[in-house]
Coordinates of C-alpha atoms and ligand atoms in Angstrom, one line a residue:
X17 CA -45.8 0.2 -51.1
X18 CA -47.9 2.1 -53.4
X19 CA -46.2 5.2 -54.5
X20 CA -49.7 6.9 -55.0
X21 CA -49.7 6.5 -51.1
X22 CA -46.2 8.4 -50.6
X23 CA -46.9 10.8 -53.2
X24 CA -50.1 11.9 -51.5
X25 CA -48.4 11.8 -48.1
X26 CA -45.7 14.0 -49.3
X27 CA -47.9 16.5 -50.3
X28 CA -50.5 16.5 -47.5
X29 CA -47.7 16.5 -44.7
X30 CA -45.5 19.0 -46.5
X31 CA -42.4 17.0 -47.7
X32 CA -42.7 17.7 -51.3
X33 CA -44.9 19.9 -53.5
X34 CA -44.6 20.5 -57.5
X35 CA -42.6 23.9 -58.2
X36 CA -45.1 27.0 -59.3
X37 CA -48.2 24.5 -58.8
X38 CA -50.3 27.3 -58.5
X39 CA -49.4 28.1 -62.3
X40 CA -49.7 24.6 -63.3
X41 CA -46.1 23.4 -62.0
X42 CA -43.0 23.0 -64.1
X43 CA -41.9 19.5 -65.0
X44 CA -38.9 18.4 -63.4
X45 CA -39.0 20.9 -60.7
X46 CA -39.9 20.3 -57.1
X47 CA -40.1 22.4 -53.9
X48 CA -39.5 20.8 -50.2
X49 CA -42.1 21.6 -47.9
X50 CA -41.6 22.2 -44.0
X51 CA -41.2 18.8 -43.4
X52 CA -39.3 18.0 -46.5
X53 CA -36.5 20.8 -45.9
X54 CA -35.8 19.3 -42.5
X55 CA -35.6 15.8 -44.1
X56 CA -33.3 16.9 -46.9
X57 CA -31.1 19.1 -44.7
X58 CA -30.7 16.3 -42.2
X59 CA -29.6 14.0 -45.2
X60 CA -27.1 16.5 -46.3
X61 CA -25.8 17.3 -42.9
X62 CA -25.5 13.7 -41.9
X63 CA -23.3 13.3 -45.2
X64 CA -21.3 16.2 -44.4
X65 CA -20.7 15.3 -40.9
X66 CA -20.1 11.6 -41.5
X67 CA -17.7 12.4 -44.5
X68 CA -15.8 15.7 -43.5
X69 CA -16.3 17.3 -40.3
X70 CA -16.5 14.1 -37.9
X71 CA -13.9 12.1 -39.9
X72 CA -11.0 11.3 -37.7
X73 CA -7.7 12.2 -39.7
X74 CA -5.2 10.5 -37.3
X75 CA -6.6 7.0 -37.4
X76 CA -7.5 4.8 -40.8
X77 CA -11.2 4.0 -40.7
X78 CA -11.9 0.5 -41.2
X79 CA -11.2 -0.9 -44.5
X80 CA -8.7 2.7 -45.5
X81 CA -5.5 1.7 -46.6
X82 CA -4.0 4.5 -44.3
X83 CA -5.3 7.8 -42.5
X84 CA -6.7 10.3 -44.7
X85 CA -7.9 14.1 -44.6
X86 CA -11.3 15.5 -45.7
X87 CA -11.8 19.4 -46.4
X88 CA -14.8 21.0 -48.1
X89 CA -15.6 23.6 -50.9
X90 CA -18.6 25.7 -51.8
X91 CA -18.1 26.5 -55.4
X92 CA -20.1 28.8 -58.0
X93 CA -22.9 27.3 -60.0
X94 CA -21.8 29.3 -63.1
X95 CA -18.0 28.7 -63.9
X96 CA -15.8 29.7 -66.7
X97 CA -17.2 28.1 -69.8
X98 CA -14.0 26.5 -70.7
X99 CA -14.2 24.2 -67.8
X100 CA -17.0 22.4 -69.7
X101 CA -15.1 22.1 -72.7
X102 CA -12.0 20.4 -71.3
X103 CA -14.3 18.2 -69.0
X104 CA -16.2 16.9 -72.0
X105 CA -19.5 18.4 -70.8
X106 CA -19.8 20.5 -73.8
X107 CA -18.9 18.0 -76.8
X108 CA -20.5 14.7 -74.9
X109 CA -23.0 15.4 -72.4
X110 CA -26.1 14.8 -74.2
X111 CA -29.0 12.2 -74.4
X112 CA -30.7 11.0 -77.6
X113 CA -34.0 12.1 -78.0
X114 CA -36.9 11.4 -80.8
X115 CA -39.5 14.0 -81.6
X116 CA -43.3 13.2 -82.4
X117 CA -44.3 14.8 -85.7
X118 CA -48.0 14.7 -84.7
X119 CA -48.1 15.2 -81.1
X120 CA -44.9 17.9 -81.0
X121 CA -43.8 15.8 -77.9
X122 CA -40.2 15.0 -77.2
X123 CA -39.0 11.7 -75.5
X124 CA -36.0 10.4 -74.3
X125 CA -35.1 7.6 -76.8
X126 CA -34.1 5.0 -74.4
X127 CA -37.1 5.7 -71.9
X128 CA -39.8 5.0 -74.8
X129 CA -40.8 1.4 -74.0
X130 CA -43.6 -0.9 -75.7
X131 CA -44.6 -4.0 -77.5
X132 CA -45.1 -5.4 -80.7
X133 CA -48.6 -6.5 -81.5
X134 CA -50.4 -7.9 -84.5
X135 CA -54.1 -7.7 -85.6
X136 CA -56.0 -7.7 -88.7
X137 CA -52.7 -8.6 -90.7
X138 CA -50.6 -5.6 -89.6
X139 CA -47.7 -5.8 -87.2
X140 CA -47.3 -2.5 -85.0
X141 CA -45.0 -1.5 -82.2
X142 CA -47.2 0.4 -79.7
X143 CA -44.9 2.7 -77.7
X144 CA -45.7 4.2 -74.1
X145 CA -44.5 6.3 -71.5
X146 CA -46.8 5.2 -68.7
X147 CA -45.3 4.3 -65.5
X148 CA -44.5 0.6 -65.2
X149 CA -47.4 -0.4 -63.3
X150 CA -49.6 1.2 -66.1
X151 CA -47.9 0.4 -69.1
X152 CA -49.7 -2.7 -70.0
X153 CA -53.2 -1.2 -69.9
X154 CA -51.8 1.8 -71.5
X155 CA -50.6 -0.3 -74.6
X156 CA -53.7 -2.8 -74.5
X157 CA -56.1 0.5 -74.6
X158 CA -54.2 2.2 -77.5
X159 CA -53.7 -1.0 -79.7
X160 CA -57.5 -1.7 -79.6
X161 CA -58.2 1.8 -80.5
X162 CA -55.8 1.8 -83.2
X163 CA -57.3 -1.3 -84.8
X164 CA -60.7 0.0 -83.9
X165 CA -61.4 -3.4 -81.9
X166 CA -64.2 -3.3 -79.3
X167 CA -63.2 -4.5 -75.4
X168 CA -65.0 -7.9 -76.5
X169 CA -62.7 -8.4 -79.3
X170 CA -59.4 -7.6 -77.7
X171 CA -58.4 -11.0 -77.8
X172 CA -58.0 -10.8 -81.5
X173 CA -54.8 -8.8 -80.6
X174 CA -51.7 -11.0 -80.8
X175 CA -49.1 -9.7 -78.3
X176 CA -45.5 -10.6 -79.3
X177 CA -42.7 -10.6 -76.9
X178 CA -42.0 -8.5 -73.9
X179 CA -41.9 -4.8 -73.4
X180 CA -38.9 -3.6 -74.8
X181 CA -37.1 0.1 -75.3
X182 CA -37.3 1.8 -78.7
X183 CA -33.4 1.6 -79.2
X184 CA -34.4 -2.1 -79.9
X185 CA -36.7 -1.3 -82.6
X186 CA -35.4 -0.8 -86.1
X187 CA -38.6 -0.3 -88.1
X188 CA -39.7 3.5 -87.1
X189 CA -42.7 3.3 -89.7
X190 CA -44.4 0.7 -87.8
X191 CA -44.2 2.7 -84.5
X192 CA -47.3 4.1 -82.8
X193 CA -45.5 6.7 -80.8
X194 CA -46.6 7.4 -77.1
X195 CA -49.1 9.9 -78.0
X196 CA -50.0 9.6 -81.5
X197 CA -52.9 8.3 -83.5
X198 CA -51.0 7.7 -87.0
X199 CA -47.8 5.3 -87.4
X200 CA -44.5 6.6 -88.0
X201 CA -44.6 9.9 -86.6
X202 CA -41.5 9.7 -84.4
X203 CA -38.1 11.1 -86.0
X204 CA -34.9 9.3 -85.7
X205 CA -32.8 9.9 -82.6
X206 CA -30.8 13.3 -82.1
X207 CA -28.5 14.3 -79.7
X208 CA -29.7 17.2 -77.2
X209 CA -27.2 18.7 -74.6
X210 CA -28.2 18.7 -71.3
X211 CA -26.5 21.5 -70.1
X212 CA -28.7 24.7 -69.4
X213 CA -27.3 27.7 -71.1
X214 CA -27.3 31.3 -69.6
X215 CA -25.7 34.8 -70.4
X216 CA -23.1 36.4 -68.4
X217 CA -23.4 40.1 -68.5
X218 CA -25.4 42.7 -70.5
X219 CA -24.6 41.9 -74.1
X220 CA -25.8 38.7 -74.5
X221 CA -23.5 37.5 -77.4
X222 CA -21.9 34.2 -78.1
X223 CA -18.9 35.2 -76.1
X224 CA -21.2 35.5 -73.0
X225 CA -22.6 32.3 -73.0
X226 CA -22.2 30.2 -69.7
X227 CA -23.5 27.3 -68.5
X228 CA -25.5 26.2 -65.1
X229 CA -23.2 23.3 -63.7
X230 CA -24.5 19.8 -64.4
X231 CA -22.0 18.7 -61.7
X232 CA -20.5 20.0 -58.8
X233 CA -17.2 18.0 -59.2
X234 CA -15.5 20.4 -61.6
X235 CA -15.5 23.1 -59.2
X236 CA -13.3 20.8 -56.9
X237 CA -11.0 19.9 -59.8
X238 CA -10.5 23.6 -60.8
X239 CA -9.7 24.5 -57.2
X240 CA -7.3 21.5 -56.6
X241 CA -4.2 23.8 -56.6
X242 CA -5.8 26.4 -54.2
X243 CA -6.7 23.7 -51.9
X244 CA -3.2 22.6 -51.8
X245 CA -2.0 25.9 -51.5
X246 CA -4.2 27.1 -48.8
X247 CA -4.3 24.3 -46.5
X248 CA -1.6 21.6 -44.9
X249 CA -3.2 18.6 -46.9
X250 CA -1.2 16.0 -48.1
X251 CA -2.1 13.2 -50.4
X252 CA -4.5 11.2 -49.8
X253 CA -7.2 13.6 -49.2
X254 CA -10.7 14.4 -50.2
X255 CA -12.5 17.3 -51.1
X256 CA -16.3 17.4 -50.5
X257 CA -19.0 19.5 -52.0
X258 CA -22.8 19.6 -51.7
X259 CA -24.6 22.0 -53.9
X260 CA -27.3 22.1 -56.8
X261 CA -26.7 21.1 -60.2
X262 CA -28.9 21.5 -63.1
X263 CA -29.5 19.1 -66.3
X264 CA -32.3 19.9 -68.9
X265 CA -33.0 16.2 -68.8
X266 CA -35.4 15.3 -71.7
X267 CA -38.1 13.3 -69.6
X268 CA -37.8 14.2 -66.1
X269 CA -40.0 11.4 -64.2
X270 CA -40.5 9.4 -61.2
X271 CA -41.0 12.2 -58.4
X272 CA -37.9 13.8 -57.6
X273 CA -35.9 11.0 -59.3
X274 CA -35.1 12.4 -62.5
X275 CA -35.3 16.2 -61.8
X276 CA -33.8 18.9 -63.8
X277 CA -32.5 20.9 -60.7
X278 CA -31.0 18.8 -57.9
X279 CA -28.3 18.7 -55.2
X280 CA -25.5 16.6 -55.5
X281 CA -23.0 15.7 -52.5
X282 CA -19.8 14.7 -54.4
X283 CA -16.1 14.0 -53.0
X284 CA -13.2 13.8 -55.2
X285 CA -10.5 11.8 -53.4
X286 CA -7.0 12.4 -54.5
X287 CA -4.5 9.7 -54.2
X288 CA -1.3 8.0 -55.3
X289 CA -1.8 6.1 -58.8
X290 CA -0.3 2.9 -57.1
X291 CA -2.8 2.7 -54.6
X292 CA -5.7 4.0 -56.2
X293 CA -7.6 0.5 -56.6
X294 CA -7.2 0.0 -52.8
X295 CA -8.9 3.6 -52.2
X296 CA -11.3 2.5 -54.9
X297 CA -12.6 -0.5 -53.0
X298 CA -12.4 1.4 -49.8
X299 CA -14.7 4.3 -50.8
X300 CA -17.2 2.1 -52.5
X301 CA -17.7 -0.2 -49.5
X302 CA -17.6 3.1 -47.0
X303 CA -20.5 4.7 -49.2
X304 CA -22.5 1.8 -49.3
X305 CA -22.4 1.4 -45.3
X306 CA -23.4 4.9 -44.9
X307 CA -26.7 4.2 -46.6
X308 CA -27.3 1.1 -44.3
X309 CA -26.3 2.9 -41.2
X310 CA -29.0 5.3 -41.9
X311 CA -31.7 2.6 -42.5
X312 CA -31.6 1.7 -46.2
X313 CA -30.9 -2.2 -45.5
X314 CA -32.3 -5.3 -46.8
X315 CA -32.9 -6.4 -50.5
X316 CA -34.0 -3.1 -51.7
X317 CA -30.3 -1.8 -51.6
X318 CA -27.5 -3.1 -53.8
X319 CA -24.0 -2.4 -54.6
X320 CA -23.4 -3.2 -58.4
X321 CA -20.1 -3.2 -60.1
X322 CA -20.1 -2.2 -63.6
X323 CA -19.1 -4.4 -66.3
X324 CA -16.1 -3.7 -68.4
X325 CA -18.0 -2.3 -71.3
X326 CA -20.3 -0.1 -69.1
X327 CA -17.2 2.0 -67.8
X328 CA -16.7 5.6 -68.8
X329 CA -13.7 5.7 -71.4
X330 CA -11.6 7.3 -68.3
X331 CA -12.9 4.9 -65.7
X332 CA -11.1 1.6 -64.6
X333 CA -13.7 1.2 -62.0
X334 CA -17.1 2.0 -61.3
X335 CA -19.8 0.9 -58.7
X336 CA -23.4 1.9 -58.5
X337 CA -24.9 2.0 -55.3
X338 CA -28.7 1.4 -56.2
X339 CA -32.2 1.1 -54.6
X340 CA -35.6 -0.8 -55.9
X341 CA -37.6 2.3 -55.9
X342 CA -41.2 1.4 -55.6
X343 CA -41.9 3.4 -59.1
X344 CA -39.7 0.8 -60.9
X345 CA -40.7 -2.3 -62.6
X346 CA -40.2 -5.4 -60.2
X347 CA -36.4 -6.2 -60.3
X348 CA -35.2 -2.9 -61.4
X349 CA -33.0 -0.9 -59.3
X350 CA -32.4 2.9 -59.8
X351 CA -29.0 4.7 -59.2
X352 CA -28.6 6.6 -55.7
X353 CA -24.6 7.1 -56.0
X354 CA -21.9 6.3 -58.4
X355 CA -18.3 5.5 -57.2
X356 CA -15.9 6.1 -59.7
X357 CA -12.1 5.4 -60.3
X358 CA -11.4 8.4 -62.4
X359 CA -7.7 8.1 -62.9
X360 CA -5.8 11.1 -63.6
X361 CA -8.3 12.3 -66.4
X362 CA -9.8 15.3 -64.7
X363 CA -6.7 17.0 -63.6
X364 CA -5.0 16.2 -66.6
X365 CA -8.2 17.6 -68.9
X366 CA -7.6 20.8 -66.8
X367 CA -4.1 21.1 -67.3
X368 CA -3.6 20.0 -71.0
X369 CA -7.1 20.5 -72.5
X370 CA -9.9 17.8 -73.4
X371 CA -8.7 14.8 -73.9
X372 CA -9.7 12.1 -76.7
X373 CA -11.9 9.8 -75.1
X374 CA -11.0 7.3 -78.2
X375 CA -7.4 7.0 -77.6
X376 CA -5.6 4.7 -75.0
X377 CA -3.6 6.1 -73.2
X378 CA -5.5 9.2 -73.3
X379 CA -4.3 11.8 -75.5
X380 CA -5.0 15.5 -76.3
X381 CA -8.1 15.8 -78.7
X382 CA -7.0 17.6 -81.7
X383 CA -9.2 20.0 -83.8
X384 CA -9.0 20.1 -87.8
X385 CA -6.0 22.4 -87.6
X386 CA -4.1 19.9 -85.7
X387 CA -4.1 22.2 -82.4
X388 CA -5.7 21.2 -79.2
X389 CA -9.4 20.9 -79.7
X390 CA -10.0 22.9 -76.4
X391 CA -7.3 24.1 -74.6
X392 CA -6.6 23.6 -70.9
X393 CA -5.7 25.9 -68.2
X394 CA -1.8 25.3 -68.8
X395 CA -1.6 25.3 -64.9
X396 CA 0.7 22.7 -63.5
X397 CA -1.6 20.7 -61.4
X398 CA 0.9 17.9 -60.5
X399 CA 1.5 17.0 -56.8
X400 CA 4.8 17.2 -55.4
X401 CA 5.2 14.9 -52.4
X402 CA 7.7 17.1 -50.6
X403 CA 8.0 15.0 -47.5
X404 CA 9.1 12.1 -49.5
X405 CA 11.7 14.0 -51.3
X406 CA 13.0 15.7 -47.9
X407 CA 13.1 12.1 -46.4
X408 CA 15.1 10.7 -49.6
X409 CA 17.1 13.2 -51.2
X410 CA 20.0 12.8 -48.8
X411 CA 20.2 9.2 -49.4
X412 CA 20.1 9.7 -53.1
X413 CA 23.0 12.1 -52.8
X414 CA 21.1 15.0 -54.4
X415 CA 20.4 18.5 -53.1
X416 CA 17.8 19.8 -55.5
X417 CA 14.8 18.2 -57.1
X418 CA 16.3 19.8 -60.5
X419 CA 19.1 17.5 -60.2
X420 CA 16.8 14.4 -59.8
X421 CA 14.7 15.6 -62.8
X422 CA 17.9 15.7 -64.8
X423 CA 19.1 12.5 -63.6
X424 CA 15.7 10.8 -65.0
X425 CA 16.0 12.4 -68.1
X426 CA 13.7 10.5 -70.8
X427 CA 12.1 8.2 -67.9
X428 CA 8.4 8.4 -67.5
X429 CA 6.7 9.8 -65.6
X430 CA 9.6 12.6 -65.1
X431 CA 9.3 13.5 -61.4
X432 CA 8.4 9.7 -60.2
X433 CA 7.5 8.7 -57.5
X434 CA 7.7 12.1 -56.1
X435 CA 6.2 14.3 -58.7
X436 CA 3.0 12.9 -60.2
X437 CA -0.5 13.7 -61.3
X438 CA -2.7 12.4 -58.5
X439 CA -5.6 9.6 -59.3
X440 CA -9.2 10.4 -58.3
X441 CA -11.8 8.3 -56.6
X442 CA -14.9 9.9 -56.9
X443 CA -18.2 8.9 -54.7
X444 CA -21.0 11.2 -56.4
X445 CA -24.5 10.8 -54.6
X446 CA -27.7 12.5 -55.3
X447 CA -29.2 14.5 -52.2
X448 CA -32.7 14.1 -53.5
X449 CA -32.4 10.5 -54.7
X450 CA -31.2 9.7 -51.3
X451 CA -34.0 11.8 -49.9
X452 CA -36.4 10.1 -52.1
X453 CA -35.0 6.6 -50.9
X454 CA -35.3 7.5 -47.2
X455 CA -38.9 8.4 -47.9
X456 CA -39.9 5.2 -49.7
X457 CA -38.0 3.0 -47.3
X458 CA -39.6 4.7 -44.2
X459 CA -43.3 4.6 -45.5
X460 CA -45.1 2.0 -43.6
X461 CA -48.7 1.0 -42.4
X462 CA -49.4 -1.1 -39.3
X463 CA -52.0 -1.6 -36.7
X464 CA -51.9 0.6 -33.4
X465 CA -54.4 1.1 -30.7
X466 CA -56.4 4.4 -30.8
X467 CA -57.2 6.0 -27.0
X468 CA -59.9 3.3 -26.8
X469 CA -57.7 0.6 -27.3
X470 CA -59.3 -0.3 -30.7
X471 CA -56.6 -1.3 -33.2
X472 CA -56.7 1.1 -36.2
X473 CA -54.7 1.1 -39.3
X474 CA -51.6 3.8 -39.0
X475 CA -49.4 5.2 -41.5
X476 CA -46.2 5.7 -40.0
X477 CA -42.8 7.3 -41.5
X478 CA -39.8 5.2 -39.9
X479 CA -37.0 7.4 -40.6
X480 CA -33.7 7.0 -38.7
X481 CA -33.8 9.4 -35.8
X482 CA -30.7 11.1 -37.1
X483 CA -32.6 12.1 -40.4
X484 CA -36.2 12.4 -38.8
X485 CA -37.5 16.3 -39.6
X486 CA -38.7 16.4 -36.1
X487 CA -36.9 14.6 -33.3
X488 CA -39.4 14.7 -30.8
X489 CA -43.2 15.9 -30.1
X490 CA -44.2 17.1 -26.5
X491 CA -47.5 16.8 -25.4
X492 CA -49.5 17.9 -22.4
X493 CA -52.2 15.0 -21.9
X494 CA -54.9 17.3 -21.1
X495 CA -54.8 21.4 -21.6
X496 CA -55.4 22.0 -17.5
X497 CA -53.7 21.1 -14.2
X498 CA -50.5 22.9 -15.0
X499 CA -49.6 20.1 -17.6
X500 CA -49.2 22.7 -20.6
X501 CA -46.8 24.7 -18.4
X502 CA -44.2 22.3 -17.7
X503 CA -44.8 20.8 -21.2
X504 CA -43.9 24.0 -22.6
X505 CA -40.9 24.1 -20.2
X506 CA -39.6 20.8 -21.6
X507 CA -40.3 22.0 -25.2
X508 CA -38.0 25.0 -24.7
X509 CA -35.4 23.0 -22.8
X510 CA -35.4 20.6 -26.1
X511 CA -35.7 23.4 -28.4
X512 CA -32.2 24.5 -27.7
X513 CA -30.8 21.4 -29.3
X514 CA -33.1 19.6 -31.7
X515 CA -36.0 20.3 -34.0
X516 CA -39.0 19.6 -31.5
X517 CA -42.6 20.3 -31.8
X518 CA -45.3 21.4 -29.2
X519 CA -49.1 20.2 -29.6
X520 CA -51.8 20.6 -27.0
X521 CA -54.7 20.6 -29.5
X522 CA -57.3 17.4 -29.7
X523 CA -57.0 14.0 -28.3
X524 CA -53.4 12.5 -27.2
X525 CA -53.9 9.6 -29.6
X526 CA -54.7 11.9 -32.5
X527 CA -51.6 13.9 -31.8
X528 CA -49.5 10.7 -31.8
X529 CA -50.8 9.7 -35.0
X530 CA -49.9 13.0 -36.9
X531 CA -46.4 12.8 -35.5
X532 CA -46.1 9.0 -36.8
X533 CA -47.0 10.6 -40.0
X534 CA -44.3 13.1 -39.8
X535 CA -41.8 10.5 -38.9
X536 CA -41.2 11.8 -35.3
X537 CA -39.3 9.2 -33.5
X538 CA -40.3 10.1 -30.0
X539 CA -43.3 11.6 -28.0
X540 CA -42.8 12.9 -24.4
X541 CA -46.1 13.5 -22.8
X542 CA -46.6 15.3 -19.4
X543 CA -49.5 13.5 -17.3
X544 CA -51.1 13.4 -13.8
X545 CA -48.2 11.5 -12.7
X546 CA -45.8 14.2 -13.9
X547 CA -47.4 16.6 -11.2
X548 CA -46.4 14.1 -8.5
X549 CA -42.9 12.7 -9.4
X550 CA -41.8 14.8 -12.1
X551 CA -41.3 12.2 -14.7
X552 CA -43.0 12.0 -18.1
X553 CA -43.6 9.3 -20.6
X554 CA -41.4 8.9 -23.7
X555 CA -43.0 6.8 -26.5
X556 CA -41.3 5.1 -29.2
X557 CA -42.7 5.7 -32.6
X558 CA -41.8 2.0 -33.7
X559 CA -42.3 -0.1 -30.8
X560 CA -44.9 2.0 -29.2
X561 CA -43.4 1.3 -25.7
X562 CA -43.5 3.8 -23.4
X563 CA -41.1 4.7 -20.7
X564 CA -41.0 7.0 -17.7
X565 CA -38.0 9.4 -17.4
X566 CA -37.3 12.3 -15.3
X567 CA -38.1 15.8 -16.6
X568 CA -34.4 16.8 -16.3
X569 CA -33.1 13.9 -18.4
X570 CA -35.4 14.7 -21.5
X571 CA -32.6 16.5 -23.3
X572 CA -30.0 13.5 -22.7
X573 CA -32.4 11.0 -23.4
X574 CA -33.4 12.4 -26.9
X575 CA -29.9 12.9 -27.7
X576 CA -28.9 9.4 -26.7
X577 CA -31.9 7.8 -28.7
X578 CA -30.8 9.8 -31.7
X579 CA -27.4 8.5 -32.1
Ligands
GAP602 N1 -19.8 13.8 -61.0 C1 -20.1 12.7 -61.4 C2 -21.7 12.6 -61.7 O1 -22.3 13.8 -61.5 P1 -23.9 11.2 -62.1 O2 -24.0 9.7 -62.2 O3 -24.2 11.9 -63.4 O4 -22.3 11.7 -61.8 C3 -24.5 11.5 -59.6 O5 -24.6 11.9 -61.0 C4 -25.5 11.6 -58.8 O6 -26.2 12.6 -58.9 C5 -26.5 10.4 -59.2 O7 -26.1 9.2 -58.7 C6 -27.8 10.8 -59.1 O8 -28.0 10.5 -57.6 C7 -27.7 12.2 -59.0 N2 -28.4 12.7 -60.1 C8 -27.9 12.8 -61.4 N3 -28.9 13.1 -62.4 C9 -29.8 13.6 -61.6 C10 -31.0 14.0 -61.9 N4 -31.5 14.6 -63.1 N5 -31.9 14.1 -61.0 C11 -31.9 13.8 -59.6 N6 -30.6 13.5 -59.2 C12 -29.7 13.2 -60.0

């Protein structure tokens, strides 16, 4: 599938628009159009339903070590600045970037690609930010220009090696920057914090600086105690949140894949440390299955376990669910979701303060004055398993937990196994990346007969019915003989339950085509036979098969087919 075709369909049919387009757009920001908003909402609703509301707390799901509970939260985008200091985002959440002194442009260091080439006795590295499909042509044209070679003399260019990224280049003086005419205009890489800053209140001093959250996860950690105190959840349990996150990405690119404002769908799953690796494996496989169930199957989807050296400092296991987006070079995959075993890193950070990533086991990071660099909340976020304690205390011959702590004096951890800091498994997905993957996977072109029976190329979005923006379209075959009236009644009956569309304009074949492009899985048509036996045809978008069903069965039939 060519990405340009999908991008054009997304604009033409109202899936995605560039933000503030009439003012020339704003890089890294996207608006969802009338069809796009339904698609993305369906993706988020499917996630919420499958992970939270429809989750059966009584039975262990397939592969789960035991039954567990799931609840949700909806936290603010702006949080206390200390949250980001203790989480490590304030000190560590940055990318490296390089500036071009000539073009005044800024690039993400690891995203600048290029090739070495030699001509006229000089060897240079030609850098480019062009998309994978265009990078060869881009470097060729720029090298010719740099060496002042005509197209007929292009074979004087001696290309050396494959495309590599800037971090693999030592000699910056020989680099021709992506938008430069002279060599050596790129600065050495510098750190750039990805959090957007804002000001809370009217004064605007440094003390009023706050940040737009770069992830939804921290809202869950800082509410851990509130959830425990306000519900009856017991470990193991998960807390889910869907919401906007913001990252001032240096080079937003590839449609919505890397945006500056995006939505995440995150779960923080709290469990006993002894079972955490079992839960990690469960969540990794459960999340992979979710994408497959919604239609991302086959070679383009993969689960990739991180190598040890790739793991974050707090993680003992991380896997990415990845999709081979068509804008990536052949054989490359882009991350849809990460599933990370985060140990007790987050709860400890918010209790004690920022932890030093260089220490094992993790110790509090100290400032130059020997005091904690960023102090935690000081609140006790440990979990007390009161059920286990009540069950065991008589057998231990004790009446209070205080006595137990005294008995274990000097042992570590002091309250084990009844009191402990839970470990966390975090499945963290991007709603926009998932939506983009569903759009890429859905796009198809095939041959289908038009109203005269002649085969025509048809563009069809093969969304899973659960996420399709419109579930069914209702058509009267012709605009007379009472057909529109019956069709409108069917439309109104369906509208009570699903997002459906009514269309009576133009040839019915053309109406089907428009719905195929929108990804509508079912078309219901009222025709001459309806007037005689009260049946309609229901057409399947993918198989093109038509079946007759009773008018009164339309709601149940659509419901059944969507599941
Ligand atoms: N709490 C962990 C966390 O935020 P992450 O890997 O940085 O982990 C999780 O982000 C997911 O959020 C990614 O897998 C991706 O789907 C999505 N995401 C991250 N940055 C994004 C961006 N700039 N644009 C769109 N989606 C993004």
